[in-house]
Coordinates of C-alpha atoms and ligand atoms in Angstrom, one line a residue:
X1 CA -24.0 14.9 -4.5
X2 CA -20.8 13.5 -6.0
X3 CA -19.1 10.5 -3.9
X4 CA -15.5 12.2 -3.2
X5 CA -12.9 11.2 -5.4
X6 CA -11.1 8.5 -3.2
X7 CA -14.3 6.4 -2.8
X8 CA -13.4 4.8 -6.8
X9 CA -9.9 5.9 -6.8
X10 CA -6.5 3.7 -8.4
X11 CA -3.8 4.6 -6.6
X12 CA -0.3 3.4 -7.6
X13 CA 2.5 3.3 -5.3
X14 CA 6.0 4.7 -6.3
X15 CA 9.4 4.5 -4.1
X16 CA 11.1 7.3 -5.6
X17 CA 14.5 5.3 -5.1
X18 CA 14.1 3.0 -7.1
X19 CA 11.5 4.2 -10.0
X20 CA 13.6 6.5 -12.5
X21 CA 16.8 8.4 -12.5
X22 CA 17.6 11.6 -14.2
X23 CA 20.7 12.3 -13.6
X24 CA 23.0 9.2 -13.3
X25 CA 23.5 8.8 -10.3
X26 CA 22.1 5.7 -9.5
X27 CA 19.1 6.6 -7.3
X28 CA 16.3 7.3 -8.7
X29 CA 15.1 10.8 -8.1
X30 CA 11.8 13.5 -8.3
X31 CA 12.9 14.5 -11.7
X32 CA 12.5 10.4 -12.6
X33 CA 8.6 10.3 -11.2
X34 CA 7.9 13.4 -13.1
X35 CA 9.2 12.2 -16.3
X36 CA 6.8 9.1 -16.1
X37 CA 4.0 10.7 -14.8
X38 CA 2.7 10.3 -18.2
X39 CA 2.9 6.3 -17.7
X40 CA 1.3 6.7 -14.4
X41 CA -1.5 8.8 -16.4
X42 CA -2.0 5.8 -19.4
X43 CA -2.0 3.3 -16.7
X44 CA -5.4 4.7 -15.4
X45 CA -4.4 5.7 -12.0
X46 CA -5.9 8.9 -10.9
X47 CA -3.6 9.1 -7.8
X48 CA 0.1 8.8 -7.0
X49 CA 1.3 7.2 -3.3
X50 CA 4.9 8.7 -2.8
X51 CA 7.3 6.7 -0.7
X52 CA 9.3 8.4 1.7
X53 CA 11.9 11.2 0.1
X54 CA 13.1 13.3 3.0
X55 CA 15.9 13.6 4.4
X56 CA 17.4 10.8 5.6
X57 CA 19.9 8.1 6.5
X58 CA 18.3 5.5 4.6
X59 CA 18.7 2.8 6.7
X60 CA 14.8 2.1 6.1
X61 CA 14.4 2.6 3.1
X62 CA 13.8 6.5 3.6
X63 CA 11.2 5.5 6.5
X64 CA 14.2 6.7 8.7
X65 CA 13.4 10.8 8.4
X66 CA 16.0 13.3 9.4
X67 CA 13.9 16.5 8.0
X68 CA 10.7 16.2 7.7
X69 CA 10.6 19.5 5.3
X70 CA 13.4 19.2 2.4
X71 CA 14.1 16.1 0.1
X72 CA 16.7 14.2 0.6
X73 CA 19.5 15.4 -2.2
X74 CA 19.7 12.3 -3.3
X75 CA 16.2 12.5 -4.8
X76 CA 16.4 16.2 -5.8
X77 CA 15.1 19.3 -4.0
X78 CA 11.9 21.2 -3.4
X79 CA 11.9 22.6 -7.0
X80 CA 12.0 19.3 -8.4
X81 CA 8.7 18.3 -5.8
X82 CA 6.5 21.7 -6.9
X83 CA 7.8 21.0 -10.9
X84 CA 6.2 17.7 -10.3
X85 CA 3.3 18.5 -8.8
X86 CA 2.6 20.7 -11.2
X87 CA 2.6 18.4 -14.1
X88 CA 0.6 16.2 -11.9
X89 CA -2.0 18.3 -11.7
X90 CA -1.6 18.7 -15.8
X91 CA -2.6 15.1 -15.6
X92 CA -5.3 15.4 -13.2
X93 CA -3.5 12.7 -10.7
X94 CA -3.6 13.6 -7.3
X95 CA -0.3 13.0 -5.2
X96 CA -0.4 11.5 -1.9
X97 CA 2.8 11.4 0.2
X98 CA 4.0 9.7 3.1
X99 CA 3.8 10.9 6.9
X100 CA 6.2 9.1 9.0
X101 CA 6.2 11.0 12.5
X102 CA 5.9 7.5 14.9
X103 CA 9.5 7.7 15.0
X104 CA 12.1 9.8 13.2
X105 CA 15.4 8.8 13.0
X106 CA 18.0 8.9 15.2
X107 CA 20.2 11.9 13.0
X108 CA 17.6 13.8 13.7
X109 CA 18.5 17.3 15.5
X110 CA 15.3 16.9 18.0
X111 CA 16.8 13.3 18.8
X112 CA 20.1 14.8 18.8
X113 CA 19.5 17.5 20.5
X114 CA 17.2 14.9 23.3
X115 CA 20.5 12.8 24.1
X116 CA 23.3 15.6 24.3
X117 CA 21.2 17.3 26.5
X118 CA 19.0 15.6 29.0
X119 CA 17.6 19.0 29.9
X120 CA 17.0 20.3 26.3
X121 CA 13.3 20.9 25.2
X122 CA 13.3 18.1 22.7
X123 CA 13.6 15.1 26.0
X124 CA 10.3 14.8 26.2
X125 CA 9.6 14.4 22.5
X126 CA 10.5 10.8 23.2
X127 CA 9.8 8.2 25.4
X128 CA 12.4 7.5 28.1
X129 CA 12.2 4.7 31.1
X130 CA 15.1 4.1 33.7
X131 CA 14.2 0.4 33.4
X132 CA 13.1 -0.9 30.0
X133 CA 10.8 -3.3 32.1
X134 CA 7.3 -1.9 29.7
X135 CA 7.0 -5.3 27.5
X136 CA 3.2 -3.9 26.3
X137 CA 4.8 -3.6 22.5
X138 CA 7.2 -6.1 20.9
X139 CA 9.8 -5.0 18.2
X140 CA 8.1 -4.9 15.1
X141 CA 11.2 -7.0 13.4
X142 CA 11.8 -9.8 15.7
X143 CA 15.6 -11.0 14.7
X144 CA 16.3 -7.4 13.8
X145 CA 15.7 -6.3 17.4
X146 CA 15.4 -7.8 21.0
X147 CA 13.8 -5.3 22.5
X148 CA 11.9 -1.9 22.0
X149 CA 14.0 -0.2 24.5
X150 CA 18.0 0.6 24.1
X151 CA 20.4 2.8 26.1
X152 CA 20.9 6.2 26.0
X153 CA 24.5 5.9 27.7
X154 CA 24.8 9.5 28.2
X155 CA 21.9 9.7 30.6
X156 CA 21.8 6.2 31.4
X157 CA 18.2 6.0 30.5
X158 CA 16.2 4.1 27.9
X159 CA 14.7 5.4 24.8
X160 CA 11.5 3.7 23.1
X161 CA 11.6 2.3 19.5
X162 CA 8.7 -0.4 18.1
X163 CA 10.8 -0.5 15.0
X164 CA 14.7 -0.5 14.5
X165 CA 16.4 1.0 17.5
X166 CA 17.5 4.2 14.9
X167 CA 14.2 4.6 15.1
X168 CA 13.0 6.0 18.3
X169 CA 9.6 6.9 18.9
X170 CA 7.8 10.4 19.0
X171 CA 6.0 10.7 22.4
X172 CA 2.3 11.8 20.4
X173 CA 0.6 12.8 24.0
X174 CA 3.4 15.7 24.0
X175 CA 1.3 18.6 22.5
X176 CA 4.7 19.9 21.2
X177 CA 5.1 16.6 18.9
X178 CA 1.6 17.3 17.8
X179 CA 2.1 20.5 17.1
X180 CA 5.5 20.1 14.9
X181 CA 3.6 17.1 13.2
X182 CA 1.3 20.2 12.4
X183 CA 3.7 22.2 10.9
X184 CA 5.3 19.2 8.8
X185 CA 1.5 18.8 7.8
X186 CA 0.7 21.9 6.5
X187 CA 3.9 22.4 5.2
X188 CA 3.5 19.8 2.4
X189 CA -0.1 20.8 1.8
X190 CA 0.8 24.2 0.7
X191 CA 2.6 22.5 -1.8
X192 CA 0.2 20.9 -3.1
X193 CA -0.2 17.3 -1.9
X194 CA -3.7 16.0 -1.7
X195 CA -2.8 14.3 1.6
X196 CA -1.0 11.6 3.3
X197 CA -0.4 8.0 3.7
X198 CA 0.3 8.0 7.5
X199 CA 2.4 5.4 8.9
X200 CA 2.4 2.6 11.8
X201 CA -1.1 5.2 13.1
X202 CA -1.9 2.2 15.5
X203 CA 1.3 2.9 18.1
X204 CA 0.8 6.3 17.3
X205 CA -2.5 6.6 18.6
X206 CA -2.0 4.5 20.7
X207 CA 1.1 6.3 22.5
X208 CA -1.4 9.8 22.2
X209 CA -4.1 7.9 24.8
X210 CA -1.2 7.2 26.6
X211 CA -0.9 10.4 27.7
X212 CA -4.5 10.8 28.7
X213 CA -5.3 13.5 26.9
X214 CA -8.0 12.2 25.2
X215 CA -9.4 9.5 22.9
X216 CA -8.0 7.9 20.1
X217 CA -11.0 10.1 17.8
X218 CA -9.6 13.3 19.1
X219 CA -6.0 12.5 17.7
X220 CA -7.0 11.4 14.8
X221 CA -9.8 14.2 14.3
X222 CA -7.4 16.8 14.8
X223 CA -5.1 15.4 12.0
X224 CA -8.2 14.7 9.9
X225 CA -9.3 18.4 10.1
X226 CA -6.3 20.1 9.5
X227 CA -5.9 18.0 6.1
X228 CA -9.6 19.4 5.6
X229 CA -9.2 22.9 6.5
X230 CA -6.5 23.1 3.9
X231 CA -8.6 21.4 0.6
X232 CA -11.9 20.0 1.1
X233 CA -10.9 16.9 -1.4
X234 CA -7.8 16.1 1.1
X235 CA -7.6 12.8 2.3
X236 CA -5.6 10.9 5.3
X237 CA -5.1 7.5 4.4
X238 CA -4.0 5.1 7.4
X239 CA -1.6 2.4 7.6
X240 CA -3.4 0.4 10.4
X241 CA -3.2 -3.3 10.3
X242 CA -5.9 -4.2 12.7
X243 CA -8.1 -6.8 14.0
X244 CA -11.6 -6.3 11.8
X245 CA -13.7 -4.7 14.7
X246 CA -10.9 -1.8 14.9
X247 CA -11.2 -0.6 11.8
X248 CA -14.3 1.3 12.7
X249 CA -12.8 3.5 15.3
X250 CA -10.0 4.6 13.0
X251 CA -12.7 5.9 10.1
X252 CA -14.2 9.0 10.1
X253 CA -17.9 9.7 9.6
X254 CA -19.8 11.9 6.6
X255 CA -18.3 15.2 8.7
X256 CA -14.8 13.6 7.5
X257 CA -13.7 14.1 11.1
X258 CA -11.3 10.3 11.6
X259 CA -9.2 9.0 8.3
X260 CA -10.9 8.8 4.9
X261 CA -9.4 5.9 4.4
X262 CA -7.3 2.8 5.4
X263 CA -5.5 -0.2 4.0
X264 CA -7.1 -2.9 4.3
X265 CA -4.4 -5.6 6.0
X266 CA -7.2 -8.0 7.2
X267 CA -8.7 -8.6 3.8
X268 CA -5.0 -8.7 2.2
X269 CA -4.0 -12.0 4.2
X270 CA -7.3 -13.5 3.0
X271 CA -7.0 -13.0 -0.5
X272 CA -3.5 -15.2 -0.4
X273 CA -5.6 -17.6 1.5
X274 CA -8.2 -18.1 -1.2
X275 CA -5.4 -17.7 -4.0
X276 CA -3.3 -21.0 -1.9
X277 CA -6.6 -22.6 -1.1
X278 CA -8.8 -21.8 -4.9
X279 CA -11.4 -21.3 -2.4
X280 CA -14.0 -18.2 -2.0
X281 CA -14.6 -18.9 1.7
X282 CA -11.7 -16.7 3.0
X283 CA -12.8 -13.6 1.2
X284 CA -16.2 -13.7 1.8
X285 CA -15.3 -14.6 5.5
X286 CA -12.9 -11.4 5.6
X287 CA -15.7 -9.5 4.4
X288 CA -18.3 -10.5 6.8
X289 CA -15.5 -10.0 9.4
X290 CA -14.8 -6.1 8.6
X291 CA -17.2 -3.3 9.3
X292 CA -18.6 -1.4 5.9
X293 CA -17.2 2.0 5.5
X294 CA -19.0 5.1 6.9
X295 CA -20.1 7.3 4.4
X296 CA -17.3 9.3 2.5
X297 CA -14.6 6.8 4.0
X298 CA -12.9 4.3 1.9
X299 CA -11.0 0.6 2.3
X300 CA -7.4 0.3 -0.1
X301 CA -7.4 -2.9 -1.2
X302 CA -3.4 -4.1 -2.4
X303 CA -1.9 -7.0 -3.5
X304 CA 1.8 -6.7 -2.7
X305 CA 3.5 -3.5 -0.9
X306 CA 6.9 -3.0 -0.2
X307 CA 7.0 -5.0 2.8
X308 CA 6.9 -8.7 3.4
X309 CA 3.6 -9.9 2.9
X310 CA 2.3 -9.9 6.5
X311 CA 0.0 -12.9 7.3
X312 CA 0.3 -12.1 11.1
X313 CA -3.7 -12.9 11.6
X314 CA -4.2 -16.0 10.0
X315 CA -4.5 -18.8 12.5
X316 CA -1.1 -21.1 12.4
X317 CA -2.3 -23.5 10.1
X318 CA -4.0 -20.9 7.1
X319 CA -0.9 -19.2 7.3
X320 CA 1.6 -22.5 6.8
X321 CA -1.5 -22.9 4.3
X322 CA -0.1 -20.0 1.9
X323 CA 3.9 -20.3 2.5
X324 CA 3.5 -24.0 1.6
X325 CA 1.4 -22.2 -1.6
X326 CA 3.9 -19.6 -2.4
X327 CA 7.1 -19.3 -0.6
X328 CA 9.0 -22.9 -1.1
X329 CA 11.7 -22.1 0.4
X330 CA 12.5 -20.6 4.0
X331 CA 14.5 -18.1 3.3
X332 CA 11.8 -16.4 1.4
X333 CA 9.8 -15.6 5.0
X334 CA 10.6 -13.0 6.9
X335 CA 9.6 -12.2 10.8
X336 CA 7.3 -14.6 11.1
X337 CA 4.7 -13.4 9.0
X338 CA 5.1 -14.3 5.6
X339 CA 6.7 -14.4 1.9
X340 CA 9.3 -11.5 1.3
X341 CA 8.3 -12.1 -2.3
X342 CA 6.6 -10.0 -5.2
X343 CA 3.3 -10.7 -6.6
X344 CA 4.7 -12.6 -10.1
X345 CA 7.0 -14.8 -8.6
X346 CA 5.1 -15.7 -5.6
X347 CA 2.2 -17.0 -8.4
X348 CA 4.7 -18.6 -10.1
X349 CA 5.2 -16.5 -13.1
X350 CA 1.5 -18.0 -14.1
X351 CA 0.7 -14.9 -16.1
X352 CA -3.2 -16.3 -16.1
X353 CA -3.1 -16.2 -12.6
X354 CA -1.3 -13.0 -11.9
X355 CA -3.8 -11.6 -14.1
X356 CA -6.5 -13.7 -12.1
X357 CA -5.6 -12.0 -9.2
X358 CA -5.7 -8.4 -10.4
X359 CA -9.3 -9.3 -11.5
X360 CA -9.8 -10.4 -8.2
X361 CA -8.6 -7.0 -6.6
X362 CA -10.4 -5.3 -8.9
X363 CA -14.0 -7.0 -7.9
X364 CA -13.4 -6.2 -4.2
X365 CA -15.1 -3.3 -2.3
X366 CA -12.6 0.0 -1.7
X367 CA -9.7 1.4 -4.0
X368 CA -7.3 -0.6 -5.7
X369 CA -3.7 0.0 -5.3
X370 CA -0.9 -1.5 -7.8
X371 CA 2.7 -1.0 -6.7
X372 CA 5.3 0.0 -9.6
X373 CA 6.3 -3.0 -11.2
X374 CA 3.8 -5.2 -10.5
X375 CA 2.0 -4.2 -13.1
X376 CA 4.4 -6.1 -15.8
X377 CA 4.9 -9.0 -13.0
X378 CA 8.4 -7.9 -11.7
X379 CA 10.0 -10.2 -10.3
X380 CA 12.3 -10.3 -6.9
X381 CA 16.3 -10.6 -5.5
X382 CA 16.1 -12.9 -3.1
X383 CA 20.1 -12.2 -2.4
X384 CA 19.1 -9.1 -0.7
X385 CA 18.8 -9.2 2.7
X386 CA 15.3 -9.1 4.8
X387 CA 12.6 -7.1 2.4
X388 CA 14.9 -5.4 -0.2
X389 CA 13.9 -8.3 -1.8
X390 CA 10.5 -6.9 -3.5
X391 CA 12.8 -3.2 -3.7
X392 CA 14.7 -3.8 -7.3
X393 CA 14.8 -0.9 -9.6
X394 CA 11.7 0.0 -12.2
X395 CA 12.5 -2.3 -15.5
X396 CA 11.4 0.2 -18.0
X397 CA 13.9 -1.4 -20.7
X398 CA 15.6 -4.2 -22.2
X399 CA 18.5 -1.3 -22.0
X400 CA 21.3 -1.0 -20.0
X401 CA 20.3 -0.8 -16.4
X402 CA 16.5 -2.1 -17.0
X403 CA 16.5 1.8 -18.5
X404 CA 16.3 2.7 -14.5
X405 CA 19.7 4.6 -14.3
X406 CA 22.7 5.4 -16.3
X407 CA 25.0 5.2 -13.7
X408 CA 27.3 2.5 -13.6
X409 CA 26.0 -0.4 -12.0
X410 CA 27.8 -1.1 -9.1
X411 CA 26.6 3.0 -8.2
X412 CA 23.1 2.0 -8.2
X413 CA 20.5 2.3 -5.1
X414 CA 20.0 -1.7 -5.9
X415 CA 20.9 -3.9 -8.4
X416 CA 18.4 -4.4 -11.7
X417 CA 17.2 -8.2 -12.0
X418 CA 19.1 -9.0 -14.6
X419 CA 18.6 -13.2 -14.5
X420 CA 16.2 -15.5 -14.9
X421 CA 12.2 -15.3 -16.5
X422 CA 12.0 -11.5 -14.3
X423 CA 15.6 -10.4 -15.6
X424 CA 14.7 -6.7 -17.3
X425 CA 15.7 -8.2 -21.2
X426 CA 12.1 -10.3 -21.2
X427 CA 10.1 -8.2 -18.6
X428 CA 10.1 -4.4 -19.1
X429 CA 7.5 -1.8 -20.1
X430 CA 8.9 -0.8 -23.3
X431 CA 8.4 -4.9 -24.6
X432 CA 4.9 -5.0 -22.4
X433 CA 3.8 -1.6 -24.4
X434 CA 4.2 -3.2 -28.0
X435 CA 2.3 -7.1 -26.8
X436 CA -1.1 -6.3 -27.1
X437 CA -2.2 -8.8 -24.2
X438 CA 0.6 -8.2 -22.4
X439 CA 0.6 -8.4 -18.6
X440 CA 0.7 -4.2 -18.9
X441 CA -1.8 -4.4 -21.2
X442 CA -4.5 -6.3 -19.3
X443 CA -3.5 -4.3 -16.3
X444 CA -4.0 -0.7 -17.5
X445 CA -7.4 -2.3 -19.4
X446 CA -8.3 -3.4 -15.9
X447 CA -8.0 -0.1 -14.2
X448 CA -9.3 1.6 -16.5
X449 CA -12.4 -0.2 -17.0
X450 CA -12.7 -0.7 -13.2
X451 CA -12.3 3.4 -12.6
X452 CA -15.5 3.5 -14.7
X453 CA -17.6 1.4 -12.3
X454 CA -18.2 3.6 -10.1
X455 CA -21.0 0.8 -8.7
X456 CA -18.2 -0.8 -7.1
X457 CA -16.5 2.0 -4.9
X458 CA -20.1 3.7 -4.2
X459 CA -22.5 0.6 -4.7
X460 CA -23.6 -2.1 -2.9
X461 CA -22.7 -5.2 -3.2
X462 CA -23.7 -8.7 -2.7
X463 CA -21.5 -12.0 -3.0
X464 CA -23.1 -14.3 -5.4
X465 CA -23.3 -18.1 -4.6
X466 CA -23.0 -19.8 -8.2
X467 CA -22.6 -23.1 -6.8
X468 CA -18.3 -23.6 -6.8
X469 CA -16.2 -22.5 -3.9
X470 CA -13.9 -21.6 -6.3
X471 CA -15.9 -19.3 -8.1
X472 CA -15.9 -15.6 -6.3
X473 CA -18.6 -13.6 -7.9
X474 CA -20.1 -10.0 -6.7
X475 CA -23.3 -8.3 -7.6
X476 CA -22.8 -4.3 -7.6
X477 CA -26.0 -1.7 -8.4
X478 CA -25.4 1.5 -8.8
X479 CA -26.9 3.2 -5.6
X480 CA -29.0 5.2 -7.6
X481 CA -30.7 1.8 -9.2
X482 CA -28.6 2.2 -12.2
X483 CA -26.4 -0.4 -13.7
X484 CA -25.8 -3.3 -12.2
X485 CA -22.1 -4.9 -12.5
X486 CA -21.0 -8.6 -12.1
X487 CA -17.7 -9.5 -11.1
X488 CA -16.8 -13.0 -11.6
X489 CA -13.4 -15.1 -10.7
X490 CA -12.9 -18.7 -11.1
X491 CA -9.7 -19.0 -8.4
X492 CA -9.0 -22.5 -10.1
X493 CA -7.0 -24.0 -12.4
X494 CA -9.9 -25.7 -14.3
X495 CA -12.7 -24.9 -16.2
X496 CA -15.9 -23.3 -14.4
X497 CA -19.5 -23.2 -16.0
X498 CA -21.7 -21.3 -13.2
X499 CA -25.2 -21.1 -13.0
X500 CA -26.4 -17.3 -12.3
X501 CA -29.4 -16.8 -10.4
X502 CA -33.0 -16.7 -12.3
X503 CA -33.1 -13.6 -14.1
X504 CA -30.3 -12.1 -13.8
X505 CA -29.1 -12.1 -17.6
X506 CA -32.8 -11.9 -18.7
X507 CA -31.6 -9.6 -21.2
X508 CA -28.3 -10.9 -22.1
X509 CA -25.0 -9.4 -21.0
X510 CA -21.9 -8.1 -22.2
X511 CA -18.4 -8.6 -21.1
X512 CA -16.5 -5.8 -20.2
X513 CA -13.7 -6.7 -19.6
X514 CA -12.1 -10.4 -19.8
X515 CA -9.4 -12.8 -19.4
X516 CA -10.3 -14.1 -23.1
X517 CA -13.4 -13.2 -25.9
X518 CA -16.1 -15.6 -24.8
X519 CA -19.2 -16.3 -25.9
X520 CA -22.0 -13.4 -25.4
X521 CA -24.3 -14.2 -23.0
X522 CA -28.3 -14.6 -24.5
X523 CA -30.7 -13.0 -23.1
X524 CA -32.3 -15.6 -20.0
X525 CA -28.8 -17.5 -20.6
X526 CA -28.7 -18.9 -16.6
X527 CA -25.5 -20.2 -16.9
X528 CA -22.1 -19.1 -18.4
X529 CA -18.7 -20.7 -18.4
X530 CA -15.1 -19.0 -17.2
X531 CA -11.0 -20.6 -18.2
X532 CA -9.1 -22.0 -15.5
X533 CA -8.4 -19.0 -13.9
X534 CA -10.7 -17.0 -16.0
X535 CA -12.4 -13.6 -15.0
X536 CA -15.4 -11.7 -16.4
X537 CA -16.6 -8.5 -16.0
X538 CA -20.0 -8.6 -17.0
X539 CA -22.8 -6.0 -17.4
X540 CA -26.5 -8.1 -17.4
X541 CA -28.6 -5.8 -20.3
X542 CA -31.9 -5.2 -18.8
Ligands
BGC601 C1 6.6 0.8 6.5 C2 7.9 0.0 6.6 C3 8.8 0.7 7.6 C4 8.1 0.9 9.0 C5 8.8 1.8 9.9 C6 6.0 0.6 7.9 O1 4.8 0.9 8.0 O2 5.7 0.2 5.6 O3 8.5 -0.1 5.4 O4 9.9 -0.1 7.9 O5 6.8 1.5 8.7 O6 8.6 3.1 9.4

């Protein structure tokens, strides 16, 4: 039987905020994503991540929901949402949207409701404590927050809230909660969504044990089977930034019963760490680390998301290791953890290594996922405060506004980058279109080709030792002893010639895809040579 669609999926993320604007406003909007669907489509990615668009305050970046069903106004309405998964489906990209139900925000009427009524049925949708003296969770934005507990003064009691304190937390062992998370669930699905990225799951999950009602599987079953019982190609994808061993609790099995699949936060740090270091040891130590997927379950493998770039399990030293690398200066860290910085300016601008790194995502086990912008090496606003940073507006154009809005620009969600080697004139789509070679260019090649080997989402795979640590290079066969796939990276800045193991090129070997045209492999060639920073794609001929 066929491997389900997510196993060799690309997914690329869009914050509808910032992405395209239709109607001069200055944020961008539903009508925007729809119009560049098309883009999305040429890319090669077969499935759209949604940021938050509810309802909301926006003092989260929309992560802050007030209504779980309508769209915020500012990004159109329900209309605009079935028009564009309709033409989404045209295109044969799936859309995946965001769940946010560990917190909502505080405007919302069951929070409202909760502290103007101490009696009303929404309390317990919360968690309350007369004495904030639980210190088993931190605040997630340390400098932000002192504490995860602030005071109702109404009732004199305390609410819970792991993130910003207009965020308070959902109680998830309330079967109510669970049951409105139902509703908000199967609302979206009957429009059409192929399922959800779920947020923070680990404190949810972790508040539903709380309340002794059962194991973290049954939560997360129940969520799992609802997605299924609505399309059998629905998927639950999990935010869970875990310790390596956890990961296997939070996947399902073949019956698809836990989430089909999770970002993969461990592996992220490491790939910074053998960026900074040139090395191959902290990948292939990550990979050892982490559990292989079950059957029908998936890893998303990222570069850079929309948050700082959270190095939070790297010991001390490895993660001084890659801020020394990439983030100069202080004020480009943020809580602790790491660069609020995108992927092009954080290498530099090195397009050769930007590009490296792509390669490098692509070779790795799981789905890829590119962020907007990325993708023609966006650059960041370090002005903004904490991580609106990496959050400027789409640069579709050398036009007015990057081509991201018409509005006047002091009405826009953000401002464009206008200065410097990221400003919109040099990097924008429309200039990346017409370069063959562009950074665009070599992207969409990249996910295309790699959406074509399907060894690598449903193969298996072995790490290759060609004799540099700086040389990362994977073996994938095709489970059905088909075509075999290498995947070589040279992480440094010099010249690598590798030897391959006996045999392996007997029959020669193409390159299919590249950082440059090199020389075609000979049949029992055992040794082949990569640029500093080079990357090749190769398919040994049998
Ligand atoms: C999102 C953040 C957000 C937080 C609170 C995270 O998982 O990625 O951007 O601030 O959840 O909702």
């Amino acid at each position: 039987m066929r491997p389900p669609w997510w196993r060799n999926a690309c997914i690329y993320a869009i914050d509808v905020a910032t992405f395209c604007d239709t109607n001069g406003d200055g944020w961008g909007d539903l009508a925007g994503v729809r119009s560049r669907l098309d883009y999305v489509a040429g890319l090669g990615a077969n499935c759209v991540w949604l940021l938050p668009f509810y309802r909301t305050p926006y003092r989260d970046n929309g992560y802050d929901v007030s209504d779980y069903l309508s769209v915020d106004p500012r990004f159109g309405d329900l209309a605009d949402f079935a028009e564009l998964m309709a033409e989404a489906d045209d295109l044969g990209i799936r859309v995946l949207v965001d769940l946010v139900v560990q917190h909502t925000s505080d405007r919302h009427p069951w929070f409202r409701q909760a502290v103007e009524d101490a009696r009303s049925p929404y309390r317990d949708f919360y968690i309350w404590a007369d004495t904030p003296d639980d210190t088993s969770v931190s605040p997630i934005f340390p400098g932000e927050e002192d504490s995860v507990w602030t005071l109702d003064e109404r009732s004199g009691q305390y609410y819970r809230h792991v993130f910003y304190h207009h965020e308070p937390d959902l109680d998830h062992s309330n079967p109510k909660v669970r049951r409105e998370i139902e509703r908000v669930m199967e609302f979206w699905l009957r429009l059409g969504v192929a399922g959800f990225r779920v947020d923070a799951v680990p404190y949810m999950v972790e508040q539903a044990e709380n309340g002794g009602d059962g194991s973290t599987d049954h939560y997360i079953n129940d969520l799992s089977r609802l997605v299924r019982r609505h399309r059998s190609d629905g998927v639950l994808l999990a935010e869970t930034d875990l310790a390596p061993k956890e990961y296997a609790s939070y996947f399902g099995g073949p019956d698809g019963d836990g989430f089909h699949m999770q970002f993969n936060f461990y592996l992220n740090q490491y790939i910074f760490l053998s960026l900074a270091r040139q090395s191959r040891e902290p990948i292939l130590r990550a990979l050892d680390e982490l559990p292989e997927v079950p059957i029908d379950t998936q890893y998303v493998n990222w570069l850079r998301n929309h948050d700082e770039l959270d190095l939070g399990r790297l010991t001390d030293a490895e993660r001084a290791e890659v801020n020394r690398a990439f983030a100069p200066d202080r004020s480009m860290l943020l809580y602790g953890r790491g660069p609020r910085r995108r992927l092009a300016p954080l290498l530099d601008g090195d397009e050769r290594r930007v590009q490296l790194a792509y390669s490098v995502l692509m070779s790795l086990p799981g789905a890829p996922m590119v962020r907007y912008g990325d993708e023609i090496g966006m650059g960041d606003d370090m002005s903004l405060p904490d991580r609106l940073s990496v959050r400027a507006p789409m640069q579709w154009s050398p036009e007015r506004n990057a081509g991201f809005s018409g509005a006047a620009a002091d009405r826009l969600v953000r401002p464009v980058i206008s200065d410097g080697p990221f400003g919109f004139e040099r990097v924008n789509v429309l200039r990346q279109q017409t370069e063959t070679g562009s950074l665009l260019d070599r992207v969409s090649g990249m996910v295309r080709t790699r959406r074509g080997l399907r060894q690598i989402g449903n193969g298996r795979r072995r790490a290759l030792d060609l004799g540099r640590d700086s040389v990362l290079a994977f073996l994938y066969s095709d489970p059905g002893g088909g075509e075999q796939i290498l995947m070589i990276n040279n992480l440094a800045d010099e010249e690598a010639v590798v030897s391959l193991p006996d045999g392996l090129l007997r029959g020669g070997g193409v390159d299919l895809f590249a950082d440059a045209a090199y020389e075609k492999p000979a049949p029992g060639r055992a040794s082949i040579r990569l640029n500093p920073y080079g990357y090749r794609w190769l398919r040994p001929l049998i």
